[in-house]
Structures are given as C-alpha cells and as structure tokens.
Short mmCIF file of C-alpha atoms in Angstrom, two decimals:
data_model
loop_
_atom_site.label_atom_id
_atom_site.label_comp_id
_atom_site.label_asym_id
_atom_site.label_seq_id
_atom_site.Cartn_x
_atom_site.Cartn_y
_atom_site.Cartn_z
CA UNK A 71 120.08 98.19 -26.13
CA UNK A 72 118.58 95.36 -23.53
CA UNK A 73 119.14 97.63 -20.35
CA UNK A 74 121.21 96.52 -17.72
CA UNK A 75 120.02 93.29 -16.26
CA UNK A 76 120.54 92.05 -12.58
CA UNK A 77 119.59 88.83 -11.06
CA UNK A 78 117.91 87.76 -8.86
CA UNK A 79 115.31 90.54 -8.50
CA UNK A 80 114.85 89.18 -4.73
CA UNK A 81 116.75 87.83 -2.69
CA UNK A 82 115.88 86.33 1.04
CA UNK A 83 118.77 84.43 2.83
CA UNK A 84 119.80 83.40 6.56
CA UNK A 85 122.17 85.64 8.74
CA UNK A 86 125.62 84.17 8.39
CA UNK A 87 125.04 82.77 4.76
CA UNK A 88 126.84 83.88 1.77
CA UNK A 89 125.28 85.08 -1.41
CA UNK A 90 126.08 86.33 -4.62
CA UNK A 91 124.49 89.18 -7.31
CA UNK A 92 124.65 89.46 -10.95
CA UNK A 93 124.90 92.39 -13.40
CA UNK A 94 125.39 92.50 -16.64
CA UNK A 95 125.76 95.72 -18.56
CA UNK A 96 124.59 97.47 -21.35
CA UNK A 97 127.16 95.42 -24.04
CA UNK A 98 129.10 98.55 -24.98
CA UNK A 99 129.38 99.77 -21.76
CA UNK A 100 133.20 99.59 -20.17
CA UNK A 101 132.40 101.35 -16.70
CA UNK A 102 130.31 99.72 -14.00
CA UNK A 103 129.41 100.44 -11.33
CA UNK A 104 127.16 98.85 -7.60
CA UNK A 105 125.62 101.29 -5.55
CA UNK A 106 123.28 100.07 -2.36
CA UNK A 107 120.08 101.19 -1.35
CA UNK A 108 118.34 101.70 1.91
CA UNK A 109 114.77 102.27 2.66
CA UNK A 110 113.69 106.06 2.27
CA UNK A 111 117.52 106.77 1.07
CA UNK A 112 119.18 107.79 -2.09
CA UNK A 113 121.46 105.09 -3.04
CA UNK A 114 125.39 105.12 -2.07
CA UNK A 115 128.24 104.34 -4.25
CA UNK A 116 130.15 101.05 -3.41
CA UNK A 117 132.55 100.12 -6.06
CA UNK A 118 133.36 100.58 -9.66
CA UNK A 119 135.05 98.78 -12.46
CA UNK A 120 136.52 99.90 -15.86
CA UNK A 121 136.74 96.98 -18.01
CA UNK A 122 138.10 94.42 -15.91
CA UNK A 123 139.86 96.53 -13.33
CA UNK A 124 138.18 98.09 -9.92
CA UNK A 125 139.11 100.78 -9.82
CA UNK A 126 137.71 102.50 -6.67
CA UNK A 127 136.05 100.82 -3.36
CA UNK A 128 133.86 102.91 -1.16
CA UNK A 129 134.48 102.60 2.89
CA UNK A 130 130.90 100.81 2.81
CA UNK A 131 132.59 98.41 1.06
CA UNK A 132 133.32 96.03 4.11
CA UNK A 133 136.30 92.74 3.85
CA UNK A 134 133.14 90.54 3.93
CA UNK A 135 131.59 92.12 0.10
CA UNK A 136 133.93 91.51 -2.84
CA UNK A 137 132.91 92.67 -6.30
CA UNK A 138 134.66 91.08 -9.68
CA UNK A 139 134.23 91.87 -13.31
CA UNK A 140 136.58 89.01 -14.67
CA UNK A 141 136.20 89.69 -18.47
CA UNK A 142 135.20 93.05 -18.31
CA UNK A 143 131.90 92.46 -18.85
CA UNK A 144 129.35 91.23 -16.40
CA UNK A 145 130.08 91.50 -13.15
CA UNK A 146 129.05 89.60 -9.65
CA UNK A 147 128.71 90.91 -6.28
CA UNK A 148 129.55 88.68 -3.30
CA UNK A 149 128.52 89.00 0.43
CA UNK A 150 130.09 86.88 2.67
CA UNK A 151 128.29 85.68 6.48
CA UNK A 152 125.89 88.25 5.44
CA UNK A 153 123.84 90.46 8.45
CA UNK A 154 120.99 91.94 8.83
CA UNK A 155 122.48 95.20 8.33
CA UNK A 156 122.70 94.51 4.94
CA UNK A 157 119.15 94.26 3.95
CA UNK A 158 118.96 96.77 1.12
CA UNK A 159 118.54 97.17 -2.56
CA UNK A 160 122.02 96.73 -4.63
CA UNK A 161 121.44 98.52 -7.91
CA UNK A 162 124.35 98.13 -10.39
CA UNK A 163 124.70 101.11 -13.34
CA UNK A 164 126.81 101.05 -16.38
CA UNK A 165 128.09 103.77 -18.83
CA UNK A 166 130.35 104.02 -21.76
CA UNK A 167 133.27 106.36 -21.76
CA UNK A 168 132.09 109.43 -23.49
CA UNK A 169 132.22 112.98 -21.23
CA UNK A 170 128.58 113.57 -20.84
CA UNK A 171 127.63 110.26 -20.50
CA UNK A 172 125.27 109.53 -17.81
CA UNK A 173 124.67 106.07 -15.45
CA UNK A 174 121.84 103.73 -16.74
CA UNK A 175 120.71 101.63 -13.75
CA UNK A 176 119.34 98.37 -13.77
CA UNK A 177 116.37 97.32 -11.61
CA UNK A 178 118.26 96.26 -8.70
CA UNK A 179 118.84 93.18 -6.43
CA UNK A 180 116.40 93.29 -3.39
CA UNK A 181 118.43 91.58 -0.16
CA UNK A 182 116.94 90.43 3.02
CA UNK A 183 118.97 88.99 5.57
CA UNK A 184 116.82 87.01 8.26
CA UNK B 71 133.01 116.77 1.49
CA UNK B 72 130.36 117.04 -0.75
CA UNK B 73 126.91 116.64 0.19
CA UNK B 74 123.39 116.74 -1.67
CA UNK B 75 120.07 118.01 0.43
CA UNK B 76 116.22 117.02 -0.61
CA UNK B 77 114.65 118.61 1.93
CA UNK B 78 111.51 117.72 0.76
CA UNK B 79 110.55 114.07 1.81
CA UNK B 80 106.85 113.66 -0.16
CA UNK B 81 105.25 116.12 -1.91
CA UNK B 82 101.61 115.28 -2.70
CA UNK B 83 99.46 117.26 -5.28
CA UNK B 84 96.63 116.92 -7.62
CA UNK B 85 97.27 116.40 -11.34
CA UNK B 86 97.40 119.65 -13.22
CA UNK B 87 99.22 121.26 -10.51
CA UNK B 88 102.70 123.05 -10.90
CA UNK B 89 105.11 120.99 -8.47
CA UNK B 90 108.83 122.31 -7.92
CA UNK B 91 111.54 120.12 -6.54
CA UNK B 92 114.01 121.19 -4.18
CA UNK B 93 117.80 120.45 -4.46
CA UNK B 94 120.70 121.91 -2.30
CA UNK B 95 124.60 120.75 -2.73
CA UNK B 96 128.00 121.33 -1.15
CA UNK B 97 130.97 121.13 -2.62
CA UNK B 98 134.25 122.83 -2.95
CA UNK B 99 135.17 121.22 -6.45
CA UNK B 100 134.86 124.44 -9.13
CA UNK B 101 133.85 122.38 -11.52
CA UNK B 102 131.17 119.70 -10.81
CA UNK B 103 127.92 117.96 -12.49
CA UNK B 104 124.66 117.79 -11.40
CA UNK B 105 121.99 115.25 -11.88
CA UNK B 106 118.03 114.23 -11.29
CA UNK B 107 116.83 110.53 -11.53
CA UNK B 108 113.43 109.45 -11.26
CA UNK B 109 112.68 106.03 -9.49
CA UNK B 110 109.27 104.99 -10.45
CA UNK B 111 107.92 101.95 -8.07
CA UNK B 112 109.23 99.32 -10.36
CA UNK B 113 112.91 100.87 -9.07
CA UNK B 114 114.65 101.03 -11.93
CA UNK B 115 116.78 104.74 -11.72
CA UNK B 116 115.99 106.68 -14.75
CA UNK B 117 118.43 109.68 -16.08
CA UNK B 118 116.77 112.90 -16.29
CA UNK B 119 119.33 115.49 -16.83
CA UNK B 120 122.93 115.79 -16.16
CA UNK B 121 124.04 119.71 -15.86
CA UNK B 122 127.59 120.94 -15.64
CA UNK B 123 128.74 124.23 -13.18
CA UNK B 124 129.91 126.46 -15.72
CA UNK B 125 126.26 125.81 -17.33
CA UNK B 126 123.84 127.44 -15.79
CA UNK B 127 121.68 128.01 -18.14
CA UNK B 128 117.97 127.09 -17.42
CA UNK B 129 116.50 123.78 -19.46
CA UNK B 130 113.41 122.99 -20.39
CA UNK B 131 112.10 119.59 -21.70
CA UNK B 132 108.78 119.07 -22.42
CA UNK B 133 106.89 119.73 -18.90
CA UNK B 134 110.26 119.32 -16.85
CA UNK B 135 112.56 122.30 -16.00
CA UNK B 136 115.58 123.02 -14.56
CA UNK B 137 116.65 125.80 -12.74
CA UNK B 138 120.58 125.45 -11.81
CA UNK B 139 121.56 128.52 -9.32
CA UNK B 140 125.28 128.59 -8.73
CA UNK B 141 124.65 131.39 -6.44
CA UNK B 142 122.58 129.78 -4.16
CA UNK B 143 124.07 126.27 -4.54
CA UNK B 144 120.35 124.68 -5.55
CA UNK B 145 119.59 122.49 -8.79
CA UNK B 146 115.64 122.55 -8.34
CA UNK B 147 113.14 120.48 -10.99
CA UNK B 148 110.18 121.99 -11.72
CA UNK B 149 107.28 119.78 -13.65
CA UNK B 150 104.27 121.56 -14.49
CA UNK B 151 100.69 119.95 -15.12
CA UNK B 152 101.58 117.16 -13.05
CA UNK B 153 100.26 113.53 -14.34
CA UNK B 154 99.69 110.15 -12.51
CA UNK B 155 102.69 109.02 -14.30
CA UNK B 156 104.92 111.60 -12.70
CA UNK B 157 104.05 109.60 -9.39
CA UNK B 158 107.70 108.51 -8.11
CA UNK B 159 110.85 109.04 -6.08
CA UNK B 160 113.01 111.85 -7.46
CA UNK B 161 116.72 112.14 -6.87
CA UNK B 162 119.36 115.03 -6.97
CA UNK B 163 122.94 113.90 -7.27
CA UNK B 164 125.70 115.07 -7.87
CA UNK B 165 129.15 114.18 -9.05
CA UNK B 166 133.24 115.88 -9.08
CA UNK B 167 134.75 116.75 -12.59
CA UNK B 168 136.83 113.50 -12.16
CA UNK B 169 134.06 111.08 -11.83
CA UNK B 170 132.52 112.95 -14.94
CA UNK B 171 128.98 111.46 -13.44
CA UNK B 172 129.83 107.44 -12.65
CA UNK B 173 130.32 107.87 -8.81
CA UNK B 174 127.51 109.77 -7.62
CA UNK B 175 126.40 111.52 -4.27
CA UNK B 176 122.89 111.17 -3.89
CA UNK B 177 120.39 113.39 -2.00
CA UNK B 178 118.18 111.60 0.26
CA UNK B 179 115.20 111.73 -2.75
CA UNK B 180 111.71 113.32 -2.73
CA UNK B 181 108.60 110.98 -3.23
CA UNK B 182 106.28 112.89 -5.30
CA UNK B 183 102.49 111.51 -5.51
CA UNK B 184 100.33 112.79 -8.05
CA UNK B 185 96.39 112.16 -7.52
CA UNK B 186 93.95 112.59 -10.05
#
C-alpha cells in the first residue's frame, strides 16, 4: 500500500492558463474521489468516480474544471482559463468498496493562480 | 441540508493537558456516519474514526476518545495527555447512509497546538 499519490505537490500558473492534476489511487481502490481546499476551511467535495464512471459532480464543479478517470484507475483533474479564485489545495481520496470503508487522502495539489 | 460546526478555531494547550474537541452536525438523514481526520502540516488527511448513528457507543483508542451524542447532535474528540505530535488541524465530517463515507461534509476544522 504506496498511499495515494498526486502530482505536482505545487503548482503556480498565470490567470487565464490551463492546467492539469494527477492522482493516482491506492491500486485496489475503485472509488475516487477530488475534494478542494481553502485556507482555514475543511475541504469540499467536487466530484467522484467509480471505476471509470463519474458518477456525481458537485455545483463547485464549474464548465471550466473537468475531471476523467479513463481506465479506472488514475485520474486527472483539468482547469481550464484558470482564476484567481481558484487558488486552493485539491486533495484527491480513494477507497475500496467495502461498507465501513473510510477515504485515504493523498497529500494534495497546492494551486496558485497569479 | 446537512451541515457540520467546529466552533472551535485553535485550541492551544501545554502537553500533558486533557484537550476536548468540539463537533456539532445537522442532518435530517436517520441514518448517517460520522468522521474525524487529522491534517498534520505536511497536509495529508488522516482517518481517525468513522462512527455510524445507530452506534453510539463511546470509543476509546489509545489516548483518543469519542463521545457520539445523538441527543445533542455533537461527535466531540477528546485526547488526553496531549503530545507535540498531536499538533494539527482536526476535522469533523460527516457523511448520508448513501455515500457510506466517500462524499463528505466537512466542518470548518480546529487547529490544535500542543507546546511543550
């Protein structure tokens, strides 16, 4: 068990650029999930993904973010003509199917829009 | 709508010390799960204990405890004989029967510093 891994740890870009976050999950995990995180805030569920299929997209979730898991495995998060509005931590969590369960997060991707 | 309240935004005490965090949810599911996660500065979120409502029993784990009051509405984390190490941002979450703990509502956290 390697954790879940997300690259890159940072993550400084220009206001109107596009950019684009990795997770990959714990192997035998089949639900995934992105949640973002604001300074002095708990974080807030964006999307989710069993296996290959999203299955549920939070209203934070704007047209301009797009999340994909193509083989059900890792998964990439995509901002388009990003803002400074979202400057925040994107944390992605994965978990296998079992009842009880819980969400192990990885360390998170720390955006900063300029 | 559900809704998770940390009303607590730092708590500071001295190692040794007894330290008790608060936790206050809304919800109208019946049956629910709640959750604390520990963010230490390196931010990685790290699972504490997952509870379910028809479970209120009290849990102990080493120096952590639980004390889940359906009554009330609170989840509160207790750690006694504080350490250093216990030095992080604590989070109270919670989650419907459906989501069975994946999609998470998240209290606002409580940044506990422990000084020696």
């Amino acid at each position: 068990d390697t954790g879940v891994s997300q690259n890159p740890r940072h993550k400084i870009t220009k206001r109107g650029q596009n950019v684009t976050f990795r997770c990959d999950p714990i192997s035998e995990h089949n639900r995934l999930y992105w949640y973002r995180q604001t300074l002095g805030q708990g974080p807030e569920f964006l999307t989710y993904f069993q296996n290959e299929a999203q299955l549920e997209k939070s209203r934070l979730l704007s047209d301009r973010f797009s999340a994909e898991r193509p083989k059900g495995s890792f998964s990439t998060l995509e901002i388009q003509r990003t803002e400074q509005g979202d400057s925040a931590m994107y944390l992605c969590a994965s978990r296998d199917g079992g009842r009880n369960s819980p969400l192990h997060f990885g360390n998170g991707t720390r955006l900063t829009v300029t | 709508a559900q809704k998770v309240t940390q009303a607590q935004t730092e708590i500071s005490v001295v190692e040794k010390e007894d330290v008790t965090l608060d936790c206050v949810y809304e919800t109208r599911d019946t049956t629910y799960y709640l959750f604390w996660y520990k963010q230490p500065p390196s931010g990685e979120l790290v699972f504490l204990i997952r509870r379910n409502s028809f479970d209120e029993q009290n849990e102990i784990s080493g120096r952590y405890s639980w004390n889940f009051q359906k009554s009330t509405s609170s989840f509160n984390f207790t750690i006694t004989a504080s350490q250093v190490v216990d030095s992080a941002v604590y989070f109270c979450a919670l989650s419907e029967a459906g989501n069975q703990g994946g999609k998470l509502i998240f209290g606002q956290g409580t940044e506990l510093s422990v000084k020696p």
